mmCIF file of C-alpha atoms in Angstrom:
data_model
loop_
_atom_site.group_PDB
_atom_site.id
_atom_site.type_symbol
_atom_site.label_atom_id
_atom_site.label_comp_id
_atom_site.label_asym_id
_atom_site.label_seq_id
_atom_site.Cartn_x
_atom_site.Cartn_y
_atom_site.Cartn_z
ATOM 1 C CA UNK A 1 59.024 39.565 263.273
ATOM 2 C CA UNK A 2 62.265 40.174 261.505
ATOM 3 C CA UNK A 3 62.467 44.040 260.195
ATOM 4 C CA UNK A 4 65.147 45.283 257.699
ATOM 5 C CA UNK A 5 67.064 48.089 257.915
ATOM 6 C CA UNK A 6 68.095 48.900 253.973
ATOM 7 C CA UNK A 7 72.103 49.207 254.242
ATOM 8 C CA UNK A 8 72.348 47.612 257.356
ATOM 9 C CA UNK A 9 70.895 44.240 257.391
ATOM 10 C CA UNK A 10 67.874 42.192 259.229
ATOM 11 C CA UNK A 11 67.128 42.263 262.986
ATOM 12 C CA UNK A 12 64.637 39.978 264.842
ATOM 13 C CA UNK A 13 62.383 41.916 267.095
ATOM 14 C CA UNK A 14 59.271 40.232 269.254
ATOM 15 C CA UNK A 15 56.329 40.962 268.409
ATOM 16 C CA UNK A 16 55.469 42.721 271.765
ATOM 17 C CA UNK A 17 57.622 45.290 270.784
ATOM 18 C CA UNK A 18 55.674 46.239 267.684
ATOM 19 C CA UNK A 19 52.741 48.570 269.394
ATOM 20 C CA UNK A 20 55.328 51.397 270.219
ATOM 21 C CA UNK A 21 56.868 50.802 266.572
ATOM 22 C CA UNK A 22 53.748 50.943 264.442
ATOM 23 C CA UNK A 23 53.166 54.117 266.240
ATOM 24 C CA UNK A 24 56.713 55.942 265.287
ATOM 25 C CA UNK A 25 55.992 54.045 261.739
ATOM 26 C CA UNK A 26 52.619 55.697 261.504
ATOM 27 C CA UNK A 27 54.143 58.911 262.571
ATOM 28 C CA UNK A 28 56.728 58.567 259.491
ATOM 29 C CA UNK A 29 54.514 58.112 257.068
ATOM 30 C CA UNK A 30 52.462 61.056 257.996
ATOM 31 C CA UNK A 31 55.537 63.295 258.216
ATOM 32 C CA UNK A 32 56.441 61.924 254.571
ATOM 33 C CA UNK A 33 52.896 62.708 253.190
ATOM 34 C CA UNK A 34 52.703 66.042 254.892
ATOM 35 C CA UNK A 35 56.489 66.711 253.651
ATOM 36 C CA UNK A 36 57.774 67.688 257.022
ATOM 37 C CA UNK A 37 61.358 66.957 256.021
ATOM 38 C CA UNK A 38 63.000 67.185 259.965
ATOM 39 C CA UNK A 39 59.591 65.425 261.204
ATOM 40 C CA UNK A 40 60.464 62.731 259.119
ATOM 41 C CA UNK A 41 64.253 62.829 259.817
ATOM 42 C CA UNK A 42 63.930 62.898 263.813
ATOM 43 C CA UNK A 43 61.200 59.810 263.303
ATOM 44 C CA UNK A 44 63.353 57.730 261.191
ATOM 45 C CA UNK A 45 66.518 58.051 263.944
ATOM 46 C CA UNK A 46 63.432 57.342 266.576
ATOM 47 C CA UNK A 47 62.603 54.328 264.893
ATOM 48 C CA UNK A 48 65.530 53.010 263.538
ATOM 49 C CA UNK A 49 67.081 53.463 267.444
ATOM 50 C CA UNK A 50 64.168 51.194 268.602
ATOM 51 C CA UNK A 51 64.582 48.297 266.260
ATOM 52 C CA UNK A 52 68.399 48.714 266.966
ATOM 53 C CA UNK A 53 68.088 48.875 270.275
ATOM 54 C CA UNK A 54 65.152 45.916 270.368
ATOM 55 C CA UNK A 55 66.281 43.658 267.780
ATOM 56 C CA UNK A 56 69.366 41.287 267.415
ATOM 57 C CA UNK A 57 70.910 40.916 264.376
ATOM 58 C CA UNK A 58 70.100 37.881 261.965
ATOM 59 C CA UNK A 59 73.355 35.833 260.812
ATOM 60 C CA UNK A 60 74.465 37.096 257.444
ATOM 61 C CA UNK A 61 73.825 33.695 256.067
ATOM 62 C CA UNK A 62 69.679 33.888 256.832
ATOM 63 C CA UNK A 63 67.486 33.274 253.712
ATOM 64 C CA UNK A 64 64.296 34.915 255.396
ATOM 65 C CA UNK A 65 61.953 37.441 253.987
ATOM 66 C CA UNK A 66 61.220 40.561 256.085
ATOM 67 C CA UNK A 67 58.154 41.407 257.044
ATOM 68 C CA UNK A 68 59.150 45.077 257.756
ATOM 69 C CA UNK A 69 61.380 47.015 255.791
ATOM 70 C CA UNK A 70 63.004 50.285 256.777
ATOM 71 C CA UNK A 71 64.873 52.953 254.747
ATOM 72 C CA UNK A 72 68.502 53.645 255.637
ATOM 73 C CA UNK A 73 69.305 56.480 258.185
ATOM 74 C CA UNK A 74 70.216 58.769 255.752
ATOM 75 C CA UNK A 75 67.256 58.256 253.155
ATOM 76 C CA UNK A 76 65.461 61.013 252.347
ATOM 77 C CA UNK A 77 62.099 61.785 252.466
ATOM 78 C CA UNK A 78 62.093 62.178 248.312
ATOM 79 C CA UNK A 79 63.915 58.901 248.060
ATOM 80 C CA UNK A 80 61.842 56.691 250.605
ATOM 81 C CA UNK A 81 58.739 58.860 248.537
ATOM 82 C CA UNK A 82 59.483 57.499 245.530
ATOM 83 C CA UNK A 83 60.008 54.070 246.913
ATOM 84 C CA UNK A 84 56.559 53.786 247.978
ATOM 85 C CA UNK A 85 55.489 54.774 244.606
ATOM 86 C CA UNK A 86 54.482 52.394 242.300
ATOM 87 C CA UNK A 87 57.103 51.167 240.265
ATOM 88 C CA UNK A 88 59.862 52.792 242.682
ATOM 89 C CA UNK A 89 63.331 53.036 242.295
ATOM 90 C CA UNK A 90 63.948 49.217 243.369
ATOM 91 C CA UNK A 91 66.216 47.382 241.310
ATOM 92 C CA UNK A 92 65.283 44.240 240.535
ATOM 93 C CA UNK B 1 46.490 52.909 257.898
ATOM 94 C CA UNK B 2 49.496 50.908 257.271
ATOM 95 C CA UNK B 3 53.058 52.881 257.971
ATOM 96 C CA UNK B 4 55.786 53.326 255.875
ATOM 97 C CA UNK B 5 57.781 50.172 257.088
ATOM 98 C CA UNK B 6 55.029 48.063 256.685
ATOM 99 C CA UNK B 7 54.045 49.427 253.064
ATOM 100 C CA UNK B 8 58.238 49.100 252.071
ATOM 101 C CA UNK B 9 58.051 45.116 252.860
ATOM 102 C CA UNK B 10 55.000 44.761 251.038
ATOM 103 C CA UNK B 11 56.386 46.424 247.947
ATOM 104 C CA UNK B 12 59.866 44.294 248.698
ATOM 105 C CA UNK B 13 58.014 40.948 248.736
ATOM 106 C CA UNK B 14 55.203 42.101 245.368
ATOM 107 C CA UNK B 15 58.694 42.457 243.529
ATOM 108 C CA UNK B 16 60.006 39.041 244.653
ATOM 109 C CA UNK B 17 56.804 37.104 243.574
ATOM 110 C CA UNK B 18 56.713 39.008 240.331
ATOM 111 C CA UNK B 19 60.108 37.637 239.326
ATOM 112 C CA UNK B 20 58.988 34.329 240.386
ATOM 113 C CA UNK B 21 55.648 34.080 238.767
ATOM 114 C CA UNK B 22 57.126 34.366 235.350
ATOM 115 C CA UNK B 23 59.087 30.930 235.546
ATOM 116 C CA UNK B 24 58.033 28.502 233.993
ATOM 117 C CA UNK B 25 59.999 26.259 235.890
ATOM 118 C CA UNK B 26 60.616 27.532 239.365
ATOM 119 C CA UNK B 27 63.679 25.444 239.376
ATOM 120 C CA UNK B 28 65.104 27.199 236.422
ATOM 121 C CA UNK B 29 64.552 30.666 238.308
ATOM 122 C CA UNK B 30 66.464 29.760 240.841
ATOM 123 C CA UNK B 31 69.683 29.053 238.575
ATOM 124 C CA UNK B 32 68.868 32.501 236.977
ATOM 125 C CA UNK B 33 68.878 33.830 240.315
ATOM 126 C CA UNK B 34 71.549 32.744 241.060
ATOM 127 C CA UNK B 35 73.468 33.854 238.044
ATOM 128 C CA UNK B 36 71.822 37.471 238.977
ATOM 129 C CA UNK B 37 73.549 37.559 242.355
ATOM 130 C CA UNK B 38 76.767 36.571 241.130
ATOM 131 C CA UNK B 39 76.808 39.168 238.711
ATOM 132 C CA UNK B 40 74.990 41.779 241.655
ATOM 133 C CA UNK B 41 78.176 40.737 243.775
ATOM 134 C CA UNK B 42 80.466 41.534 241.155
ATOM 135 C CA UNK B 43 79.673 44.964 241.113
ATOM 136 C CA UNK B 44 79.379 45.241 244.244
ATOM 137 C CA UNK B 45 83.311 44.508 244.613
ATOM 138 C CA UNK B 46 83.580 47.310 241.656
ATOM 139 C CA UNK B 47 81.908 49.533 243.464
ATOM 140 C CA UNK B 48 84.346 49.360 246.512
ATOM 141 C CA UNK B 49 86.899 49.289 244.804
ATOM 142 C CA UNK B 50 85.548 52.504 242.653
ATOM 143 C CA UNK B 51 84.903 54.264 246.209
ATOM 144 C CA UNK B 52 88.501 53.325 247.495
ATOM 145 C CA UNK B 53 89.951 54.985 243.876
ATOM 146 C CA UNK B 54 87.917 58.388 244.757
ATOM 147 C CA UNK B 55 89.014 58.542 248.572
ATOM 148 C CA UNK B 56 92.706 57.847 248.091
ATOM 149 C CA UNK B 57 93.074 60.388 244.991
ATOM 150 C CA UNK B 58 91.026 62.613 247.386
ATOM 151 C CA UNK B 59 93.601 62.471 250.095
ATOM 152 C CA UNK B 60 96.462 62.758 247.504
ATOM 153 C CA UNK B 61 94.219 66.030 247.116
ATOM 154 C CA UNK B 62 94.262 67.225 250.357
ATOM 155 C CA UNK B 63 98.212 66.606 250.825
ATOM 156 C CA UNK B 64 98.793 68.690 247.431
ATOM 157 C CA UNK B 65 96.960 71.360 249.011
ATOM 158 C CA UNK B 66 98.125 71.246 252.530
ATOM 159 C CA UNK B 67 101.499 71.718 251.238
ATOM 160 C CA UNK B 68 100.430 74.413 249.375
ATOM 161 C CA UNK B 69 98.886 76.125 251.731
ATOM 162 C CA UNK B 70 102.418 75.446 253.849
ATOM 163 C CA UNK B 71 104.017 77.448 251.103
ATOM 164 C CA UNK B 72 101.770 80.655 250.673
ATOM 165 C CA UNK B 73 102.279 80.421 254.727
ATOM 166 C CA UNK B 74 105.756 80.208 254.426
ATOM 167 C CA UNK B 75 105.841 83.344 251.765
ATOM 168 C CA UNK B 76 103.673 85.369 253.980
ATOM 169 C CA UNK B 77 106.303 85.354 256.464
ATOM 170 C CA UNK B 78 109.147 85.723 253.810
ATOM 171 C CA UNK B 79 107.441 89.020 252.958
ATOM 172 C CA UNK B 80 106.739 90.091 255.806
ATOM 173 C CA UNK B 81 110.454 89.981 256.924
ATOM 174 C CA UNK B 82 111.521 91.994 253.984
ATOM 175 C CA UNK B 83 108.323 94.710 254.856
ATOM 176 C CA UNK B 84 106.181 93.943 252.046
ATOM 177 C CA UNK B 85 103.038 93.622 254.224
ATOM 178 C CA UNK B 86 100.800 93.799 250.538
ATOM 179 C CA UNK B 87 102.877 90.766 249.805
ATOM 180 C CA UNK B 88 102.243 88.876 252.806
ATOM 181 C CA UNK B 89 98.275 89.660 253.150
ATOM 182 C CA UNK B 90 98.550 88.466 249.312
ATOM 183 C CA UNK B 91 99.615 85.241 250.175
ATOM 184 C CA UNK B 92 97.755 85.280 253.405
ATOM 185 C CA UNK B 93 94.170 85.617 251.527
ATOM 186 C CA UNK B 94 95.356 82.732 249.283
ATOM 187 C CA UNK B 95 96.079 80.757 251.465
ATOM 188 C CA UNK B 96 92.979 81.206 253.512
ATOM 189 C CA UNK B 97 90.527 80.011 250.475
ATOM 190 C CA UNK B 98 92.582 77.115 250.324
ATOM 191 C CA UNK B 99 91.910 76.368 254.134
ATOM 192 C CA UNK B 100 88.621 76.390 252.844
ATOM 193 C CA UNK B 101 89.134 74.071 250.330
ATOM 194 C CA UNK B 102 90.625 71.664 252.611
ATOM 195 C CA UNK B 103 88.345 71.883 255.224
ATOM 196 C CA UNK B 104 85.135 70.878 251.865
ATOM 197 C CA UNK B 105 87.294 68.138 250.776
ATOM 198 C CA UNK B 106 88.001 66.873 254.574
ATOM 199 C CA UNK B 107 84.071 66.303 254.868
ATOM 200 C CA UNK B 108 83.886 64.928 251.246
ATOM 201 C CA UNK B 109 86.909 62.427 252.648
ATOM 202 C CA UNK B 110 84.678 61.614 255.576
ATOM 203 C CA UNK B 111 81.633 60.942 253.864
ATOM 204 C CA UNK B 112 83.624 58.374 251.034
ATOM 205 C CA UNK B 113 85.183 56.496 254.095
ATOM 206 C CA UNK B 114 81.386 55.713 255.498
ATOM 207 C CA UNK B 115 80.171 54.955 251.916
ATOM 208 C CA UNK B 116 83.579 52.536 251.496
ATOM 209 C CA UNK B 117 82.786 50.959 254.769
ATOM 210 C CA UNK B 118 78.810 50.434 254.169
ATOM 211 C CA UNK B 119 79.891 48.774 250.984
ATOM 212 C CA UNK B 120 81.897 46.962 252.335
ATOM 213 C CA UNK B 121 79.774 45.017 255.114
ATOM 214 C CA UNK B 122 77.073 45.294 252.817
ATOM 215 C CA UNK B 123 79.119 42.775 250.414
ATOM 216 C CA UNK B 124 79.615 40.904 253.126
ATOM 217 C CA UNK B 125 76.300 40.018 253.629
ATOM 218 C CA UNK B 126 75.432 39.379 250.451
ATOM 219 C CA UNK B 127 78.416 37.083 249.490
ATOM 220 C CA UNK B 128 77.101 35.311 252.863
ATOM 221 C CA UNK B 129 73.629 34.327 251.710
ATOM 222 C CA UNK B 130 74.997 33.946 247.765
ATOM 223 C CA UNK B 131 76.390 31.081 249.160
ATOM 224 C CA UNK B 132 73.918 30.055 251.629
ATOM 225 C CA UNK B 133 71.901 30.016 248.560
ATOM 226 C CA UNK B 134 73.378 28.143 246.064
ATOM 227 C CA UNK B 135 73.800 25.355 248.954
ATOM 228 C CA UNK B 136 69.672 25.583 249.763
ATOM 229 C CA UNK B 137 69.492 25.799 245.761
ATOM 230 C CA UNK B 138 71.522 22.201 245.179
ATOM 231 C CA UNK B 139 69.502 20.728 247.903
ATOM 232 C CA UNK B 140 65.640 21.986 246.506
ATOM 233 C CA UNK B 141 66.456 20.692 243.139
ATOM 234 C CA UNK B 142 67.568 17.402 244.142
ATOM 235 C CA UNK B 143 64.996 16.574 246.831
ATOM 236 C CA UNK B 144 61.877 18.111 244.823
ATOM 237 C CA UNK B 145 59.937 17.825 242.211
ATOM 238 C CA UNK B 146 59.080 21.052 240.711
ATOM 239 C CA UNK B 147 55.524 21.235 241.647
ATOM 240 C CA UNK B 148 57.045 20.482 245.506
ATOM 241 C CA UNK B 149 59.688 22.429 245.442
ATOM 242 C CA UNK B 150 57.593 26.100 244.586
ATOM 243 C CA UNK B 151 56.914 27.029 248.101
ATOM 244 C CA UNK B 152 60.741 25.724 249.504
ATOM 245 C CA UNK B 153 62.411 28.432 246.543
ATOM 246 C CA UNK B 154 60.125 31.090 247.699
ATOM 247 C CA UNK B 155 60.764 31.339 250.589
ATOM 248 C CA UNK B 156 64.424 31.462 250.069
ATOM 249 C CA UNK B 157 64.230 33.434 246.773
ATOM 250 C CA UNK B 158 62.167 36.387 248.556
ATOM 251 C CA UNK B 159 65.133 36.373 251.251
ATOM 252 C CA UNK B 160 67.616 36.710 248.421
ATOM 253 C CA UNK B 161 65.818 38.933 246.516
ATOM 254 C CA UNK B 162 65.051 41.146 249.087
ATOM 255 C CA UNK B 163 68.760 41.468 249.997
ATOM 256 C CA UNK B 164 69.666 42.142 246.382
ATOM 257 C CA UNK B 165 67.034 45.033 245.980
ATOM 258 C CA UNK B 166 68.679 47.182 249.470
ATOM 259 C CA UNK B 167 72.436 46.115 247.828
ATOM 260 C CA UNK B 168 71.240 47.319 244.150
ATOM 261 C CA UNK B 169 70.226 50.471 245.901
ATOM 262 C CA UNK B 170 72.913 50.769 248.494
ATOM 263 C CA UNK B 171 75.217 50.451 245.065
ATOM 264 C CA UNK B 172 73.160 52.676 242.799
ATOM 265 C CA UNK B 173 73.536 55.929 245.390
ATOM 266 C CA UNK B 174 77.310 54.984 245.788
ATOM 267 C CA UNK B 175 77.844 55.383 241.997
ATOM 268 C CA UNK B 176 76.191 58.359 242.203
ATOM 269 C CA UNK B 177 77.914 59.833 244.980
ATOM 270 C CA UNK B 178 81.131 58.909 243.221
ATOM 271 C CA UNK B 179 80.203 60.377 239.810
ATOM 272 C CA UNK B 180 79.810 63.840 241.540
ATOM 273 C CA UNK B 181 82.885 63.584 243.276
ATOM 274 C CA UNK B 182 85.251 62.530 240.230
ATOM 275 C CA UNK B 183 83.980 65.564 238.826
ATOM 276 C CA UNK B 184 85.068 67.765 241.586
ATOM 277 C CA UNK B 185 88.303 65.692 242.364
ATOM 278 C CA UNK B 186 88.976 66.372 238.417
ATOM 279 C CA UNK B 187 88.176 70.546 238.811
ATOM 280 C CA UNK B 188 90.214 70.638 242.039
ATOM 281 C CA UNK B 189 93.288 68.784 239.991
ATOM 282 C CA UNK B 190 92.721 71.333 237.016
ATOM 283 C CA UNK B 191 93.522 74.248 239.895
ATOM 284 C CA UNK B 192 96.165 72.237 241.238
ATOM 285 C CA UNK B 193 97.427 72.059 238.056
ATOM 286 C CA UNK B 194 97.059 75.852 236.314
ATOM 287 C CA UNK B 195 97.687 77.093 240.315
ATOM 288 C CA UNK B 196 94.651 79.405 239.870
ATOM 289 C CA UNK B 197 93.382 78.259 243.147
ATOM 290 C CA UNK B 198 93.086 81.773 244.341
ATOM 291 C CA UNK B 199 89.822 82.732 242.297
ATOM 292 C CA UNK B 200 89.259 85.803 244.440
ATOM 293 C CA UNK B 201 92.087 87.066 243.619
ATOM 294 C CA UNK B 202 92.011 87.604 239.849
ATOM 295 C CA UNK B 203 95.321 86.996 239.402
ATOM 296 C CA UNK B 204 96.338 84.378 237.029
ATOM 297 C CA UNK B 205 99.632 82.959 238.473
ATOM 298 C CA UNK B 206 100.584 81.834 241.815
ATOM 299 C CA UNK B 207 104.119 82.075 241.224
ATOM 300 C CA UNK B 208 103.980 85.816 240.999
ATOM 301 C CA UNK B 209 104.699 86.317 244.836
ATOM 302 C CA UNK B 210 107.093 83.933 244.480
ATOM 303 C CA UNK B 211 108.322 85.690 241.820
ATOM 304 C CA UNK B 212 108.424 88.928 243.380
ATOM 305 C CA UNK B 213 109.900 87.541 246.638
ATOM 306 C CA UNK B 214 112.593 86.218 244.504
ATOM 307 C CA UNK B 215 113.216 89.602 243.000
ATOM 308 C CA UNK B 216 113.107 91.428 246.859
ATOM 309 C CA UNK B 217 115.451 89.003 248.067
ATOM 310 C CA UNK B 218 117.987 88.843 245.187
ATOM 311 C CA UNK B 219 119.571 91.821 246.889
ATOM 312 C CA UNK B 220 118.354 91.635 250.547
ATOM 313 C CA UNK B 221 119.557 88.544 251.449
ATOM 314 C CA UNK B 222 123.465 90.313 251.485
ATOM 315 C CA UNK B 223 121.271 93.600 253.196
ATOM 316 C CA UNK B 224 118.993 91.677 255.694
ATOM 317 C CA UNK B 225 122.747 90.006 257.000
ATOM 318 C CA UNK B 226 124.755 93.118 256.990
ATOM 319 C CA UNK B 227 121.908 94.634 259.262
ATOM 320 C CA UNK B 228 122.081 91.714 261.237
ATOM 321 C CA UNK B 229 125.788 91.681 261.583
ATOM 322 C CA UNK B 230 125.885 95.629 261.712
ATOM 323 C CA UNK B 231 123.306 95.234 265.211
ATOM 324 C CA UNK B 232 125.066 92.739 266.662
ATOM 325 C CA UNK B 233 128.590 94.209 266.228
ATOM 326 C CA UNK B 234 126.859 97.348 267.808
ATOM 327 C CA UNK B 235 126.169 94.846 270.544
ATOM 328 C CA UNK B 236 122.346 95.227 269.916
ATOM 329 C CA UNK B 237 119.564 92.671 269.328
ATOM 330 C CA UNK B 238 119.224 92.185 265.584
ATOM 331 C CA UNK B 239 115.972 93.803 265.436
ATOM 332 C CA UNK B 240 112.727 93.134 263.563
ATOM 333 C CA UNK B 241 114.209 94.129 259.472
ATOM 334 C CA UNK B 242 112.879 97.369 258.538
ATOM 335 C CA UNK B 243 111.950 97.451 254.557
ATOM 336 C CA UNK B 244 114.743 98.058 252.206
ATOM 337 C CA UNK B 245 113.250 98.703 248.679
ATOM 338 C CA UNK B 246 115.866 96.724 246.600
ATOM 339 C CA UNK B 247 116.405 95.310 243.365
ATOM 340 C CA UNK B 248 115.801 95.858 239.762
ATOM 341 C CA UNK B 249 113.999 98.983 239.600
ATOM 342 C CA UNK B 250 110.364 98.316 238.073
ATOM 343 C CA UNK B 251 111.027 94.626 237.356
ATOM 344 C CA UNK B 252 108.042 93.041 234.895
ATOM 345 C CA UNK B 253 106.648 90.659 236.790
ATOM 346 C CA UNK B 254 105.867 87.870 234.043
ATOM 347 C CA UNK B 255 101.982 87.081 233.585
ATOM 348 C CA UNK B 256 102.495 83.418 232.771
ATOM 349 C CA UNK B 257 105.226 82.173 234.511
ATOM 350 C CA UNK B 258 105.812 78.601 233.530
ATOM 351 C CA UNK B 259 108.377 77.484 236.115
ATOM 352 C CA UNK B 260 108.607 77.987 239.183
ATOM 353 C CA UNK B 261 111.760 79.392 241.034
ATOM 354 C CA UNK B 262 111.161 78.276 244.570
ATOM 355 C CA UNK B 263 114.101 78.273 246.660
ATOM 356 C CA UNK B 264 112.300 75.657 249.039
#
């Protein structure tokens, strides 16, 4: 599956991985909904390590969609919050 | 329950489809598109360069008040040698809010130079797949009809799109960390400028120690070397100067002192 990390770019990660990163991603978005602002930070790192750490990089060149998309490390729990919201802050 | 990455590329891809939807020509959407991301990677480039304009006048910043800070050092000392310890503790307190000064901008300089470089890469990128896409964009339209060719431009146009969205962002919280920095780069030049930097102090000039060290060491000077050449004649070390209260009895020290007299 290829996962975006907003401000960094797109990584490639198999989809064996994805059991141990839907739990850290379910994590997140309880810590967002709760408003546990340093839950939500140390889960993001967490998370954003693992894909890092998981993933390689796809050329800059690559036309593909992500199926996953991440907030940037320093995104805040307001800002990925309002993301999620219906009409967002997306440009576009 | 779906998490939050999972919800994120959902919301991604529903904008992507909306843009496409309204075409009525999908082949004409991707010529808009592509009109979109040449304009997105124009201000992108502006808002580099916009970043770059903030850091360097902030590190013009910092030098003006390093060397300040140099000075009020250097005056401490000065008054201190003459024995005008209220002097020197004066100076001293100045120049200790504008450590602090220095040490706020220093992390301010830090945080522009990751936003500069982010911007940077992130241009990168997208100049990569602008062209990437105008090459995939030549080829659809040629090969396909229109009713052929909708599945071939979305694919690439939610790719695009997708990257255009996290660069709009990634540009939108630059411009906004800029803004708020111009406006503190532009009160920190209004103190460098009126030399009130010393707030706690509540005194309005920062040439008035220099003013008054000026004043002390009209006289002195001649004093300070005639004790020096008094101790050594005497075959003695030249000893730490003791105070010597001199010139012009209850000088006015002037309030708004518009040039400076520095002897540096």
């Amino acid at each position: 599956m290829i996962v975006r990390i907003m401000g960094e770019g797109q990584l490639k990660v198999a989809d064996s991985h994805f059991v141990e990163l839907n739990k850290l991603d379910d994590e997140l978005l309880e810590e967002m909904e709760s408003g546990d602002e340093p839950g939500f930070r140390r889960t993001l790192t967490a998370l954003l390590d693992a894909v890092r750490r998981l993933g390689t990089p796809l050329p800059d060149a690559a036309l593909e969609p992500s199926e996953l998309i991440l907030p940037a490390p320093d995104a805040t729990l307001a800002q990925v919050r309002e993301m999620l919201s219906d009409d967002g802050l997306i440009p576009g | 329950m779906s998490g939050v990455m999972k919800r994120m590329g959902m919301i991604f891809r529903a904008k992507a489809n909306k843009a496409l939807d309204r075409a009525e020509d999908p082949r004409e959407t991707l010529d808009y598109s592509y009109q979109k991301q040449l304009e997105l990677l124009q201000k992108v480039r502006r808002g580099v360069a916009d970043v770059a304009t903030s850091r360097k006048r902030l590190e013009l910043q910092l030098n003006q008040l390093q060397s300040q800070s140099a000075k009020l050092e250097d005056q401490g000392r000065k008054a201190l040698a003459l024995g005008r310890e209220d002097l020197a503790r004066e100076a001293l307190s100045r120049r200790s809010s504008l450590q602090q000064q220095v040490a706020d901008l220093q992390v301010q300089h830090q945080t522009l130079q990751g936003e500069e470089e982010k911007l940077t890469l992130a241009s990168q990128r997208l100049q990569a797949k602008v062209d990437a896409f105008r090459t995939k964009k030549e080829t659809i339209k040629a090969t396909y009809t229109a009713a052929q060719a909708q599945t071939r431009i979305a694919e690439s146009f939610s790719g695009i799109s997708e990257e255009m969205s996290d660069v709009g962002l990634a540009i939108q919280r630059a411009e906004d960390k800029t803004a708020q920095l111009q406006a503190r780069a532009g009160a920190i030049d209004e103190l460098l400028a009126s030399g009130a930097l010393d707030d706690q102090s509540g005194l309005g000039s920062k040439d008035d120690i220099q003013a008054e060290l000026d004043r002390l060491s009209g006289g002195n000077d001649v004093e300070l070397e005639l004790q020096r050449m008094k101790a050594e004649l005497a075959g003695g070390p030249s000893a730490q100067q003791q105070a010597i209260e001199g010139g012009a009895p209850g000088a006015a020290q002037s309030q708004q002192t518009q040039h400076r007299f520095d002897k540096q």
